[in-house]
Short mmCIF file of C-alpha atoms and ligand atoms in Angstrom, two decimals:
data_model
loop_
_atom_site.label_atom_id
_atom_site.label_comp_id
_atom_site.label_asym_id
_atom_site.label_seq_id
_atom_site.Cartn_x
_atom_site.Cartn_y
_atom_site.Cartn_z
CA MET A 267 -62.44 54.04 21.78
CA GLN A 268 -64.94 52.41 23.73
CA GLU A 269 -65.91 55.97 25.13
CA ASP A 270 -66.57 56.89 21.68
CA VAL A 271 -68.93 54.13 20.95
CA ALA A 272 -70.71 54.76 24.14
CA ALA A 273 -71.04 58.39 23.27
CA LEU A 274 -72.54 57.51 19.78
CA GLU A 275 -75.25 55.98 21.30
CA ARG A 276 -76.63 58.92 23.38
CA PRO A 277 -77.88 62.16 21.99
CA LEU A 278 -75.32 64.74 21.59
CA ASP A 279 -75.73 67.61 24.09
CA LEU A 280 -74.93 70.90 22.55
CA ARG A 281 -75.84 72.70 25.70
CA LEU A 282 -78.49 74.65 23.88
CA THR A 283 -81.93 75.41 25.04
CA TRP A 284 -84.30 74.25 22.07
CA ARG A 285 -87.67 75.75 21.67
CA ASN A 286 -89.20 74.20 18.61
CA SER A 287 -91.56 76.97 17.68
CA PHE A 288 -92.02 76.18 14.19
CA ALA A 289 -93.48 72.64 15.38
CA ALA A 290 -95.73 74.41 17.66
CA LEU A 291 -97.67 75.62 14.51
CA GLY A 292 -99.15 72.20 14.37
CA PRO A 293 -99.22 68.97 12.14
CA ALA A 294 -100.47 70.81 9.08
CA PHE A 295 -97.11 72.34 8.61
CA PHE A 296 -94.59 69.52 8.68
CA THR A 297 -93.85 65.79 9.00
CA GLU A 298 -91.54 64.55 12.04
CA LEU A 299 -88.82 62.28 11.02
CA GLN A 300 -85.27 61.33 11.50
CA PRO A 301 -82.49 62.30 9.31
CA THR A 302 -80.95 59.13 7.40
CA PRO A 303 -77.19 58.68 8.62
CA LEU A 304 -74.65 58.50 5.98
CA PRO A 305 -71.88 56.02 6.46
CA SER A 306 -68.50 57.12 8.10
CA PRO A 307 -68.93 60.77 7.97
CA TRP A 308 -65.98 63.10 8.04
CA LEU A 309 -65.73 66.91 8.69
CA VAL A 310 -65.10 68.91 5.47
CA GLY A 311 -65.40 72.28 6.97
CA LEU A 312 -66.22 73.63 10.49
CA ASN A 313 -67.15 77.30 10.66
CA LEU A 314 -65.15 78.26 13.68
CA PRO A 315 -66.21 81.95 13.82
CA LEU A 316 -69.82 80.82 13.59
CA ALA A 317 -69.64 78.23 15.93
CA SER A 318 -68.17 80.73 18.38
CA GLN A 319 -70.71 83.32 17.62
CA LEU A 320 -73.39 80.85 18.53
CA GLY A 321 -71.66 79.88 21.65
CA LEU A 322 -70.98 76.27 20.45
CA ASP A 323 -68.07 74.06 21.61
CA ALA A 324 -66.00 73.65 18.34
CA GLY A 325 -64.03 70.69 19.97
CA LEU A 326 -67.24 68.94 20.91
CA LEU A 327 -68.46 69.60 17.13
CA ALA A 328 -65.24 68.24 15.62
CA SER A 329 -65.25 65.17 17.84
CA PRO A 330 -66.42 61.79 16.32
CA SER A 331 -69.79 62.18 18.11
CA GLY A 332 -69.97 65.83 16.77
CA VAL A 333 -69.25 64.99 13.28
CA GLN A 334 -71.97 62.25 13.54
CA ALA A 335 -74.45 64.71 14.92
CA LEU A 336 -73.75 67.30 12.20
CA THR A 337 -74.48 64.67 9.46
CA GLY A 338 -77.79 63.32 11.13
CA GLY A 339 -76.12 59.98 12.45
CA LEU A 340 -76.60 60.86 16.14
CA ALA A 341 -79.35 62.92 17.68
CA ILE A 342 -78.91 66.24 19.37
CA ALA A 343 -80.50 66.35 22.63
CA GLY A 344 -83.87 68.57 22.68
CA THR A 345 -84.36 68.77 18.98
CA ARG A 346 -87.53 67.49 17.27
CA PRO A 347 -86.61 66.83 13.52
CA LEU A 348 -89.05 67.75 10.84
CA ALA A 349 -89.46 68.49 7.31
CA SER A 350 -91.82 71.33 6.47
CA VAL A 351 -94.44 71.56 3.78
CA TYR A 352 -94.25 74.35 1.13
CA SER A 353 -95.32 74.94 -2.45
CA GLY A 354 -94.21 77.56 -5.05
CA HIS A 355 -93.71 79.06 -8.33
CA GLN A 356 -90.70 77.57 -10.38
CA PHE A 357 -89.52 79.44 -13.29
CA GLY A 358 -92.79 81.49 -13.49
CA VAL A 359 -95.08 78.51 -13.38
CA TRP A 360 -97.23 77.15 -10.28
CA ALA A 361 -95.51 73.89 -9.19
CA GLY A 362 -97.81 72.90 -6.40
CA GLN A 363 -96.44 71.12 -3.51
CA LEU A 364 -92.81 71.05 -2.87
CA GLY A 365 -91.45 71.04 0.65
CA ASP A 366 -88.16 70.10 2.36
CA GLY A 367 -87.14 67.34 0.14
CA ARG A 368 -83.73 67.12 1.48
CA ALA A 369 -83.85 69.51 4.37
CA ILE A 370 -84.63 68.58 7.93
CA LEU A 371 -85.40 71.13 10.57
CA LEU A 372 -83.77 70.56 13.98
CA GLY A 373 -85.53 73.04 15.79
CA GLU A 374 -84.94 76.42 17.31
CA ALA A 375 -82.12 77.16 19.97
CA ASP A 376 -81.45 80.02 22.15
CA THR A 377 -77.68 80.84 21.08
CA LEU A 378 -75.30 83.84 21.79
CA ALA A 379 -76.50 85.20 18.52
CA GLY A 380 -80.36 84.94 19.57
CA PRO A 381 -82.94 82.45 18.68
CA GLN A 382 -81.66 80.62 15.69
CA GLU A 383 -83.07 77.53 13.80
CA PHE A 384 -80.76 74.72 12.78
CA GLN A 385 -81.44 72.63 9.69
CA PHE A 386 -79.61 69.91 7.71
CA LYS A 387 -79.51 70.06 3.96
CA GLY A 388 -78.75 66.66 2.43
CA SER A 389 -79.94 64.31 5.22
CA GLY A 390 -82.12 61.76 3.29
CA LEU A 391 -85.57 61.31 2.03
CA THR A 392 -88.58 63.06 3.47
CA PRO A 393 -92.27 62.72 2.37
CA TYR A 394 -91.55 66.02 -0.03
CA SER A 395 -88.60 64.55 -1.82
CA ARG A 396 -90.77 63.63 -4.87
CA MET A 397 -88.47 62.12 -7.42
CA GLY A 398 -85.27 63.10 -5.53
CA ASP A 399 -83.14 61.01 -3.42
CA GLY A 400 -82.91 63.39 -0.30
CA ARG A 401 -79.15 64.01 -0.71
CA ALA A 402 -76.96 66.71 -1.71
CA VAL A 403 -73.49 66.25 -3.48
CA LEU A 404 -70.42 67.17 -1.82
CA ARG A 405 -69.78 69.73 -4.60
CA SER A 406 -72.79 71.65 -4.10
CA SER A 407 -72.62 71.46 -0.48
CA ILE A 408 -69.11 73.05 -0.42
CA ARG A 409 -70.49 75.82 -2.89
CA GLU A 410 -73.36 76.59 -0.18
CA TYR A 411 -71.05 76.46 2.71
CA LEU A 412 -68.61 78.85 1.19
CA CYS A 413 -71.01 81.18 -0.35
CA SER A 414 -73.26 81.39 2.82
CA GLU A 415 -70.13 82.68 4.46
CA ALA A 416 -68.98 84.75 1.54
CA MET A 417 -72.36 86.58 1.64
CA ALA A 418 -72.21 87.23 5.36
CA GLY A 419 -68.67 88.61 5.10
CA LEU A 420 -69.88 90.95 2.42
CA GLY A 421 -72.84 92.22 4.89
CA ILE A 422 -75.24 90.64 2.82
CA PRO A 423 -78.38 88.95 4.70
CA THR A 424 -78.06 85.08 4.32
CA THR A 425 -78.76 81.85 5.78
CA ARG A 426 -75.49 80.74 7.72
CA ALA A 427 -73.57 77.63 7.23
CA LEU A 428 -71.87 75.94 10.41
CA SER A 429 -70.39 72.77 8.76
CA VAL A 430 -70.17 70.47 5.92
CA THR A 431 -69.46 66.86 6.50
CA GLY A 432 -68.72 64.33 3.62
CA SER A 433 -69.25 60.45 3.25
CA ASP A 434 -68.30 57.99 0.56
CA GLN A 435 -71.89 57.27 0.18
CA PRO A 436 -72.40 57.35 -3.85
CA VAL A 437 -75.18 59.69 -5.23
CA ARG A 438 -76.14 59.68 -8.90
CA ARG A 439 -76.19 63.08 -10.60
CA GLU A 440 -75.04 63.54 -14.21
CA GLU A 441 -72.25 61.23 -12.88
CA ILE A 442 -71.66 59.33 -9.63
CA GLU A 443 -70.73 61.81 -6.74
CA THR A 444 -70.54 61.36 -3.04
CA ALA A 445 -72.95 62.69 -0.49
CA ALA A 446 -72.74 65.55 2.11
CA VAL A 447 -74.64 67.31 4.53
CA VAL A 448 -74.70 71.04 5.35
CA VAL A 449 -75.79 72.45 8.62
CA ARG A 450 -77.44 75.78 7.91
CA VAL A 451 -78.31 78.27 10.58
CA ALA A 452 -80.86 81.18 10.28
CA PRO A 453 -83.50 82.75 12.67
CA SER A 454 -86.02 81.10 10.22
CA PHE A 455 -86.31 78.97 7.03
CA ILE A 456 -89.70 79.98 6.35
CA ARG A 457 -90.13 80.93 2.63
CA PHE A 458 -92.76 82.75 0.45
CA GLY A 459 -93.59 79.16 -0.73
CA HIS A 460 -94.95 78.39 2.81
CA PHE A 461 -97.64 81.01 2.48
CA GLU A 462 -98.46 80.07 -1.06
CA HIS A 463 -98.95 76.41 0.03
CA PHE A 464 -101.78 77.32 2.51
CA SER A 465 -103.21 80.12 0.44
CA ALA A 466 -103.53 78.02 -2.63
CA ARG A 467 -105.35 75.22 -0.80
CA GLU A 468 -107.54 77.82 0.96
CA GLN A 469 -106.44 76.60 4.43
CA TYR A 470 -106.70 80.27 5.63
CA GLY A 471 -106.60 79.19 9.21
CA GLU A 472 -103.03 77.84 8.84
CA LEU A 473 -102.16 80.82 6.64
CA ARG A 474 -103.16 83.11 9.45
CA LEU A 475 -101.28 81.06 11.96
CA LEU A 476 -98.29 81.05 9.98
CA ALA A 477 -98.32 84.97 9.22
CA ASP A 478 -98.97 85.64 12.92
CA HIS A 479 -95.95 83.43 13.95
CA VAL A 480 -93.78 85.43 11.57
CA ILE A 481 -95.04 88.73 12.56
CA ASP A 482 -94.92 88.18 16.35
CA ARG A 483 -91.43 86.80 16.01
CA PHE A 484 -89.73 88.98 13.30
CA TYR A 485 -92.08 91.83 12.48
CA PRO A 486 -93.78 92.92 15.76
CA ALA A 487 -93.97 96.59 14.64
CA CYS A 488 -96.50 95.44 11.87
CA ARG A 489 -98.93 95.05 14.88
CA THR A 490 -98.85 98.64 16.03
CA THR A 491 -98.29 100.61 12.95
CA ASP A 492 -100.84 103.26 11.65
CA LYS A 493 -100.16 102.53 8.04
CA PHE A 494 -102.65 100.64 5.96
CA ALA A 495 -105.57 101.43 8.21
CA GLY A 496 -103.67 99.49 10.91
CA ASN A 497 -103.84 96.32 8.73
CA ALA A 498 -100.89 94.10 10.21
CA TYR A 499 -100.88 91.67 7.19
CA ALA A 500 -100.33 94.62 4.77
CA ALA A 501 -97.72 96.16 6.85
CA PHE A 502 -96.04 92.62 6.84
CA LEU A 503 -96.20 92.39 3.15
CA GLU A 504 -94.71 95.93 2.89
CA GLN A 505 -91.80 95.07 5.52
CA VAL A 506 -90.83 91.82 3.46
CA SER A 507 -90.96 93.97 0.18
CA GLU A 508 -88.41 96.37 1.75
CA ARG A 509 -86.09 93.52 3.17
CA THR A 510 -86.15 91.78 -0.10
CA ALA A 511 -85.29 95.12 -2.11
CA VAL A 512 -82.32 95.79 0.13
CA MET A 513 -81.21 92.11 -0.23
CA VAL A 514 -81.47 92.34 -4.12
CA ALA A 515 -79.84 95.86 -4.30
CA GLN A 516 -76.78 94.17 -2.52
CA TRP A 517 -76.66 91.38 -4.80
CA GLN A 518 -76.80 93.80 -7.80
CA ALA A 519 -74.00 96.01 -6.31
CA VAL A 520 -71.45 93.10 -5.52
CA GLY A 521 -72.30 91.28 -8.83
CA PHE A 522 -74.13 88.21 -7.39
CA CYS A 523 -76.32 86.22 -9.51
CA HIS A 524 -78.64 83.62 -7.44
CA GLY A 525 -79.58 81.46 -10.36
CA VAL A 526 -82.95 80.03 -9.10
CA MET A 527 -85.22 82.71 -7.86
CA ASN A 528 -88.13 80.57 -7.54
CA THR A 529 -90.65 81.71 -4.97
CA ASP A 530 -89.86 78.73 -2.80
CA ASN A 531 -86.30 79.91 -2.67
CA MET A 532 -87.30 83.38 -1.26
CA SER A 533 -86.90 83.79 2.34
CA ILE A 534 -89.65 85.66 4.42
CA LEU A 535 -86.99 87.44 6.26
CA GLY A 536 -85.31 88.80 3.17
CA LEU A 537 -82.24 86.17 3.56
CA THR A 538 -80.16 84.95 0.74
CA ILE A 539 -81.19 81.20 0.85
CA ASP A 540 -80.75 78.01 -1.14
CA TYR A 541 -77.37 78.27 -2.91
CA GLY A 542 -77.58 76.30 -6.07
CA PRO A 543 -76.19 77.38 -9.31
CA PHE A 544 -75.10 80.83 -8.14
CA GLN A 545 -72.25 83.14 -9.42
CA PHE A 546 -70.32 86.15 -8.80
CA LEU A 547 -69.84 87.86 -12.20
CA ASP A 548 -66.43 87.74 -13.57
CA GLY A 549 -66.43 90.03 -16.67
CA PHE A 550 -69.56 92.33 -16.43
CA ASP A 551 -72.29 91.18 -18.59
CA PRO A 552 -75.59 92.52 -17.43
CA GLY A 553 -77.45 89.72 -19.04
CA HIS A 554 -75.15 86.91 -17.69
CA ILE A 555 -77.02 83.48 -16.86
CA CYS A 556 -75.49 81.67 -14.38
CA ASN A 557 -77.70 78.61 -14.38
CA HIS A 558 -77.12 76.34 -17.22
CA SER A 559 -80.62 75.03 -16.90
CA ASP A 560 -82.07 78.49 -17.13
CA GLU A 561 -82.63 78.36 -21.06
CA GLN A 562 -84.93 81.54 -21.25
CA GLY A 563 -82.66 83.43 -19.10
CA ARG A 564 -85.32 84.26 -16.64
CA TYR A 565 -82.90 84.64 -13.77
CA ALA A 566 -80.16 86.68 -15.54
CA TYR A 567 -78.31 89.10 -13.55
CA ASN A 568 -80.07 92.11 -14.69
CA LYS A 569 -83.53 90.27 -14.30
CA GLN A 570 -83.21 89.68 -10.68
CA PRO A 571 -84.52 92.99 -9.37
CA ASN A 572 -87.81 92.46 -11.59
CA ILE A 573 -88.03 88.77 -10.52
CA ALA A 574 -87.89 89.71 -6.86
CA TYR A 575 -90.89 92.01 -7.46
CA TRP A 576 -92.73 89.17 -9.53
CA ASN A 577 -92.14 86.89 -6.52
CA LEU A 578 -93.26 89.44 -3.79
CA PHE A 579 -96.39 89.77 -5.94
CA CYS A 580 -97.09 86.17 -5.70
CA LEU A 581 -96.52 86.63 -1.66
CA GLY A 582 -98.94 89.32 -2.00
CA GLN A 583 -101.59 87.10 -3.59
CA ALA A 584 -100.96 84.55 -1.05
CA LEU A 585 -101.51 86.95 1.70
CA LEU A 586 -104.64 88.50 0.20
CA PRO A 587 -107.08 86.36 2.03
CA LEU A 588 -105.53 87.90 5.37
CA ILE A 589 -105.01 91.48 3.99
CA GLY A 590 -108.70 91.32 2.54
CA ASP A 591 -108.25 94.43 0.25
CA GLN A 592 -106.36 94.22 -2.99
CA GLU A 593 -105.66 97.95 -3.03
CA LEU A 594 -103.97 97.53 0.43
CA ALA A 595 -101.83 94.75 -0.83
CA ILE A 596 -100.68 96.75 -4.11
CA ALA A 597 -99.93 99.54 -1.80
CA ALA A 598 -97.79 97.38 0.36
CA LEU A 599 -95.78 96.24 -2.71
CA GLU A 600 -95.16 99.68 -3.95
CA SER A 601 -92.54 100.13 -1.34
CA TYR A 602 -90.20 97.76 -3.24
CA LYS A 603 -90.46 100.11 -6.35
CA ALA A 604 -89.17 102.95 -3.91
CA VAL A 605 -86.95 101.26 -1.79
CA PHE A 606 -84.80 99.14 -4.32
CA PRO A 607 -83.68 101.93 -6.66
CA ARG A 608 -82.77 104.18 -3.43
CA GLU A 609 -80.86 101.23 -2.02
CA LEU A 610 -79.01 100.31 -5.29
CA GLU A 611 -78.09 103.86 -5.86
CA GLY A 612 -76.86 104.28 -2.57
CA ARG A 613 -74.97 101.01 -2.98
CA MET A 614 -73.21 102.01 -6.08
CA ARG A 615 -72.38 105.46 -4.86
CA ALA A 616 -70.61 103.83 -1.97
CA LYS A 617 -68.63 101.96 -4.43
CA LEU A 618 -67.56 105.07 -5.99
CA GLY A 619 -66.76 106.30 -2.62
CA LEU A 620 -69.56 108.93 -2.60
CA ALA A 621 -71.06 109.35 0.91
CA ASP A 622 -73.52 111.88 -0.19
CA ALA A 623 -75.92 112.15 -3.31
CA GLN A 624 -75.45 114.79 -5.86
CA PRO A 625 -77.13 115.56 -9.37
CA GLY A 626 -75.47 113.57 -11.90
CA ASP A 627 -74.42 110.62 -9.79
CA ARG A 628 -77.04 108.17 -11.47
CA GLU A 629 -75.41 109.11 -14.98
CA LEU A 630 -71.91 108.62 -13.53
CA ILE A 631 -72.84 105.19 -12.38
CA GLU A 632 -74.63 104.12 -15.63
CA ASP A 633 -71.80 105.41 -17.78
CA VAL A 634 -69.34 103.31 -16.02
CA LEU A 635 -71.40 100.25 -16.07
CA LYS A 636 -71.79 100.74 -19.99
CA LEU A 637 -68.07 100.98 -20.17
CA LEU A 638 -67.56 97.75 -18.22
CA ALA A 639 -70.07 96.06 -20.09
CA LYS A 640 -68.76 97.07 -23.60
CA ASP A 641 -65.63 95.35 -22.74
CA ARG A 642 -66.68 92.76 -20.46
CA VAL A 643 -64.46 94.16 -17.78
CA ASP A 644 -63.95 92.09 -14.65
CA TYR A 645 -66.43 93.40 -12.18
CA SER A 646 -64.80 92.98 -8.92
CA ILE A 647 -61.13 93.74 -10.11
CA PHE A 648 -62.39 96.99 -11.57
CA TRP A 649 -64.06 98.29 -8.52
CA ARG A 650 -61.06 97.28 -6.29
CA ARG A 651 -58.55 98.96 -8.61
CA LEU A 652 -60.60 101.89 -8.67
CA SER A 653 -60.48 102.05 -4.97
CA GLY A 654 -56.73 101.76 -5.35
CA ARG A 655 -56.60 104.60 -7.71
CA VAL A 656 -58.72 106.80 -5.33
CA ALA A 657 -56.05 105.94 -2.49
CA GLY A 658 -53.42 107.43 -4.87
CA GLN A 659 -52.26 104.45 -6.97
CA SER A 660 -51.85 104.91 -10.89
CA ALA A 661 -54.70 105.29 -13.18
CA ASP A 662 -53.13 102.82 -15.28
CA THR A 663 -54.16 99.89 -13.06
CA VAL A 664 -57.77 100.95 -14.15
CA ARG A 665 -57.00 101.91 -17.64
CA ASP A 666 -55.37 98.49 -18.34
CA LEU A 667 -58.66 96.68 -17.83
CA PHE A 668 -60.04 98.24 -21.07
CA LEU A 669 -59.29 97.17 -24.55
CA ASP A 670 -58.90 100.63 -25.64
CA ARG A 671 -57.15 102.21 -22.63
CA THR A 672 -58.18 105.44 -23.39
CA ALA A 673 -61.89 104.75 -23.53
CA VAL A 674 -62.18 105.27 -19.59
CA ASP A 675 -60.37 108.52 -19.63
CA PRO A 676 -63.47 111.03 -19.94
CA TRP A 677 -65.22 108.97 -17.29
CA LEU A 678 -62.24 108.94 -14.91
CA LEU A 679 -61.90 112.87 -15.37
CA GLN A 680 -65.59 113.27 -14.82
CA TYR A 681 -65.41 111.07 -11.66
CA SER A 682 -62.33 112.65 -10.28
CA GLU A 683 -63.96 116.08 -10.69
CA ARG A 684 -66.97 114.84 -8.60
CA LEU A 685 -64.56 113.52 -5.81
CA THR A 686 -63.79 116.57 -3.98
CA PRO A 687 -60.01 116.91 -3.25
CA ASN A 688 -60.21 116.65 0.63
CA GLY A 689 -62.70 114.01 0.39
CA ARG A 690 -60.41 111.52 -1.31
CA GLY A 691 -59.25 109.86 1.78
CA LEU A 692 -62.59 109.27 3.18
CA ALA A 693 -63.80 108.17 -0.36
CA ALA A 694 -60.85 105.69 -0.49
CA ASP A 695 -61.77 104.32 3.00
CA LEU A 696 -65.37 103.84 2.04
CA MET A 697 -64.45 102.12 -1.38
CA ARG A 698 -62.09 99.78 0.25
CA LYS A 699 -64.94 98.73 2.74
CA THR A 700 -67.33 98.49 0.06
CA ASN A 701 -65.48 96.72 -2.92
CA PRO A 702 -64.38 93.35 -1.97
CA LYS A 703 -61.05 92.11 -2.94
CA TYR A 704 -62.05 88.42 -2.63
CA VAL A 705 -65.49 86.98 -4.07
CA LEU A 706 -66.30 83.38 -4.46
CA ARG A 707 -65.51 82.93 -8.06
CA ASN A 708 -66.64 79.67 -9.38
CA HIS A 709 -63.19 78.41 -10.40
CA LEU A 710 -62.15 79.23 -6.54
CA GLY A 711 -64.83 77.13 -5.55
CA GLU A 712 -64.06 74.62 -8.02
CA LEU A 713 -60.34 74.45 -6.87
CA ALA A 714 -61.37 73.94 -3.21
CA ILE A 715 -63.92 71.18 -4.26
CA ARG A 716 -61.51 69.10 -6.22
CA GLN A 717 -59.12 69.11 -3.31
CA ALA A 718 -61.78 68.12 -0.89
CA LYS A 719 -62.73 65.21 -3.37
CA GLU A 720 -59.09 63.99 -2.48
CA LYS A 721 -59.94 64.40 1.17
CA ASP A 722 -57.64 67.54 1.41
CA ASN A 723 -59.79 70.22 3.24
CA SER A 724 -57.18 72.81 3.32
CA GLY A 725 -58.59 74.65 0.16
CA VAL A 726 -62.02 75.18 1.83
CA ALA A 727 -60.58 76.27 5.08
CA THR A 728 -58.42 78.77 3.23
CA LEU A 729 -61.03 80.14 1.17
CA LEU A 730 -63.53 80.20 4.10
CA GLY A 731 -61.08 82.54 5.85
CA LEU A 732 -60.65 84.93 2.91
CA LEU A 733 -64.44 85.24 2.04
CA GLN A 734 -65.24 85.95 5.80
CA ALA A 735 -62.79 88.87 5.37
CA PRO A 736 -63.24 89.76 1.74
CA PHE A 737 -62.26 93.76 2.24
CA GLU A 738 -58.92 92.84 3.78
CA GLU A 739 -55.71 92.43 1.49
CA HIS A 740 -54.44 88.89 2.57
CA PRO A 741 -51.14 89.34 0.85
CA ASP A 742 -50.31 85.50 0.95
CA HIS A 743 -53.32 85.14 -1.33
CA GLU A 744 -53.02 87.47 -3.81
CA ALA A 745 -53.62 85.01 -6.77
CA MET A 746 -57.19 84.05 -5.40
CA ALA A 747 -58.11 87.96 -5.88
CA GLY A 748 -56.90 87.92 -9.57
CA PHE A 749 -58.48 87.25 -12.96
CA PRO A 750 -60.45 83.82 -13.53
CA PRO A 751 -58.32 81.41 -15.82
CA ASP A 752 -59.55 80.61 -19.04
CA TRP A 753 -61.20 77.57 -17.97
CA ALA A 754 -63.45 79.26 -15.55
CA SER A 755 -65.93 80.08 -18.30
CA GLN A 756 -66.17 76.37 -19.08
CA ILE A 757 -67.63 75.55 -15.90
CA GLU A 758 -71.11 74.59 -16.17
CA ILE A 759 -73.50 75.03 -13.12
CA SER A 760 -76.81 73.86 -13.18
CA CYS A 761 -79.70 73.01 -10.96
CA SER A 762 -78.16 69.35 -10.37
CA SER A 763 -76.96 69.57 -6.93
P1 LIG B 856 -84.54 73.85 -5.19
O1 LIG B 856 -85.15 74.87 -6.13
O2 LIG B 856 -83.21 73.30 -5.86
O3 LIG B 856 -84.21 74.67 -4.05
O4 LIG B 856 -85.41 72.74 -5.03
C1 LIG B 856 -86.59 72.75 -5.29
C2 LIG B 856 -87.46 71.47 -4.69
O5 LIG B 856 -86.87 70.04 -5.05
C3 LIG B 856 -87.38 71.45 -3.14
O6 LIG B 856 -88.61 71.14 -2.61
C4 LIG B 856 -86.32 70.69 -2.89
O7 LIG B 856 -86.53 70.26 -1.43
C5 LIG B 856 -86.62 69.60 -3.76
N1 LIG B 856 -85.25 68.93 -3.94
C6 LIG B 856 -84.08 69.36 -4.57
N2 LIG B 856 -83.08 68.34 -4.75
C7 LIG B 856 -83.55 67.42 -4.16
C8 LIG B 856 -82.98 65.99 -3.85
N3 LIG B 856 -81.81 65.59 -4.27
N4 LIG B 856 -83.85 65.05 -3.18
C9 LIG B 856 -85.09 65.48 -2.78
N5 LIG B 856 -85.67 66.77 -2.95
C10 LIG B 856 -84.82 67.57 -3.65
MG1 LIG B 857 -85.05 75.35 -2.80
#
């Protein structure tokens, strides 16, 4: 016991080499500060596979001093905590300065998975907290923890989540909840909004420093390209546009709604970031709005591709002082319009088990989506059952999903003609690797959250395991791959987190 007390006073050594390269950009970019500890934190979830990928000692992280360190109550040796400043467009309107209002960057470390930044979310007030309290509630922290790993399990670019720790400290939202901290991990947490910030303030020196930092570290090929008359900043905009296009195509194919695609929630690396009111579709509704606060439906599921382009346009405008030529900026953004449809079609074809493209594929995809939308057929279950059908199961498992069971027959016939007889085995394989059995539906998260509020973390751990291997069968957890219960549609997810 005495050892523990002594250990809590010394910074914890995670045996990582910290480099803090963001801090090297200079004081215009951040404020150095310490996280505000939470009383008596406990571990709600520790992501063991990620800890091991990073080369971290899970036993140390789960120890009393580890849990303190993961919550911001004990310094981590070698880190220089800071909150960064950014701005952004929220719901289509310039919002001015925002910044890490409840996130604190620990720094960048060399890990087994390469250089990675570590960041707390929910670790107390910063100079950018505005009206907020600097905290995140347990509910939304568990959602972020699980969804980061669900996306990673699906192969979708995302920030990762190492841990979630809870505390009895009350936090006021619509009702009184309790505080939690998520430790997020990503190569960089820089957002479109970081660039908008310095551009809007005409701080072009800082804008250039930031762009050079990101290009040198993550987009070095932009320095040597012949495209755009050798303009590295235009090439950078093009690369970000492409990565964003790939990410959003993956969202659409898997039925993921982000919910708050403000420019400050867009990663410069094309990672899914800032999990708030997100949702995986249950019944297929193209106009689905997952964020209860989004009254206009700006971030509806079927609007996401255009919103991403709108956000890239804001980034393009922010980079214009560096690019120096509007035509080049517009040309760089064009890549989104080429890459997004190509990627989406490729992903949808893979969902159908079609490895190559043929004329008529687009119609086949559009037709099935229309059928799904008409009856609000469960999106994930449809694709998984179709995969089973191609693997030899009865067509009835698919037909049963439709109000009129014969409605899908003409499409099934057309699809079966498109699948060559000897290609069925390959198609079934591809489909089982493409169409997940397990997605983080709202009600699954909700059940795990209810348990965790009662200090039972087993639901979070079980769900994490399923979501990290979403294409596997997991016969003991069949129910979690089933239809959502009736009460699922009553769950209201808003910006409140
Ligand atoms: P979001 O769109 O939810 O990612 O957040 C928009 C802005 O509000 C960011 O600058 C956040 O850091 C800030 N923010 C959100 N919630 C809080 C909070 N509880 N306390 C302080 N800042 C917050
Ligand atoms: Mg945000």
